[in-house]
Amino acid sequence: MDRKGITQTHMNRLNEKVAIISGAGGGIGQAISQIFAEEGAWILVTDIDAKKAESTAEGIRDSGGQAEACRVDIGCPEEIQQAVRLASDKFGRIDVLCNNAAYLGQWHDVVNATDEEWQGCLQSTLMGTQNFTRAVLPWMIQQKRGSVIITSSIQGVVACPNSVSYTTVKAGLIGFAKSAACDYGQHNIRVNAITPGPINVGYSPKPGTPLHDYQIRNTFLGRVGLPREVGYAALFLASDESSFVTGAVLPVDGGWTAM
């Protein structure tokens, strides 16, 4: 693997699967969408930014993959339902849901955290995951199989400074994944969480800044990760290779949570 570009080997590991990915206009969600499409899946790219969602879908189509875009604010249950109908009306099934979207804002400690950031985390990140998962489950139950993947964070596992609302909701997503895995394993539906560490996305701290230095000091590998490195973890959980994996929490963090 080259740090500047990950070797791509396509094996049709998701051939003809139907996947919905939230927060896919950029960063980790975009990388997951691209990798899933490269492996043969049809992708519904959703994002609160319609232009970014369409850009991801267009890039997939230009590369020979299959994708459509749909604007979804995960804080709006009606828009979630609309997206699920778009995919289910087209194919009559939904094989994979990747709950990747999250509220992004300014984070604070307990005393300084605002009601706005708490509401954003709870109503968008947590309830958005609940509402999206609830919307796809009837299809997965009907077909007696499905994979739900949730993007949590290392902050759902270990504490980081001045981010009480974000840490709380990311921990909640891990609990959600385990509970849903318990309830729907009887239907052959698997629910797993990924906990990315520091990943190089648009809002990441710049190299040389104190926060960037803090991030690389806390990984065994001495670097931040790439979005596609998270995407390949999601690919494993979406594929039949993980058919006996459910209720798991998979860190993609360069060793952060092992320190």
mmCIF file of N, CA and C in Angstrom, residues 79 85 105 140 152:
data_model
loop_
_atom_site.group_PDB
_atom_site.id
_atom_site.type_symbol
_atom_site.label_atom_id
_atom_site.label_comp_id
_atom_site.label_asym_id
_atom_site.label_seq_id
_atom_site.Cartn_x
_atom_site.Cartn_y
_atom_site.Cartn_z
ATOM 1 N N GLU A 79 -37.157 13.002 4.364
ATOM 2 C CA GLU A 79 -36.144 12.895 3.312
ATOM 3 C C GLU A 79 -35.465 11.529 3.335
ATOM 4 N N ARG A 85 -37.232 4.956 -0.573
ATOM 5 C CA ARG A 85 -38.190 4.625 -1.635
ATOM 6 C C ARG A 85 -37.532 4.665 -3.007
ATOM 7 N N GLY A 105 -19.945 20.459 13.844
ATOM 8 C CA GLY A 105 -20.015 21.817 14.372
ATOM 9 C C GLY A 105 -18.806 22.112 15.220
ATOM 10 N N MET A 140 -34.804 -5.502 4.418
ATOM 11 C CA MET A 140 -33.818 -6.514 4.773
ATOM 12 C C MET A 140 -34.472 -7.720 5.439
ATOM 13 N N SER A 152 -18.897 5.293 13.513
ATOM 14 C CA SER A 152 -18.773 5.929 14.823
ATOM 15 C C SER A 152 -17.443 6.682 14.825
#
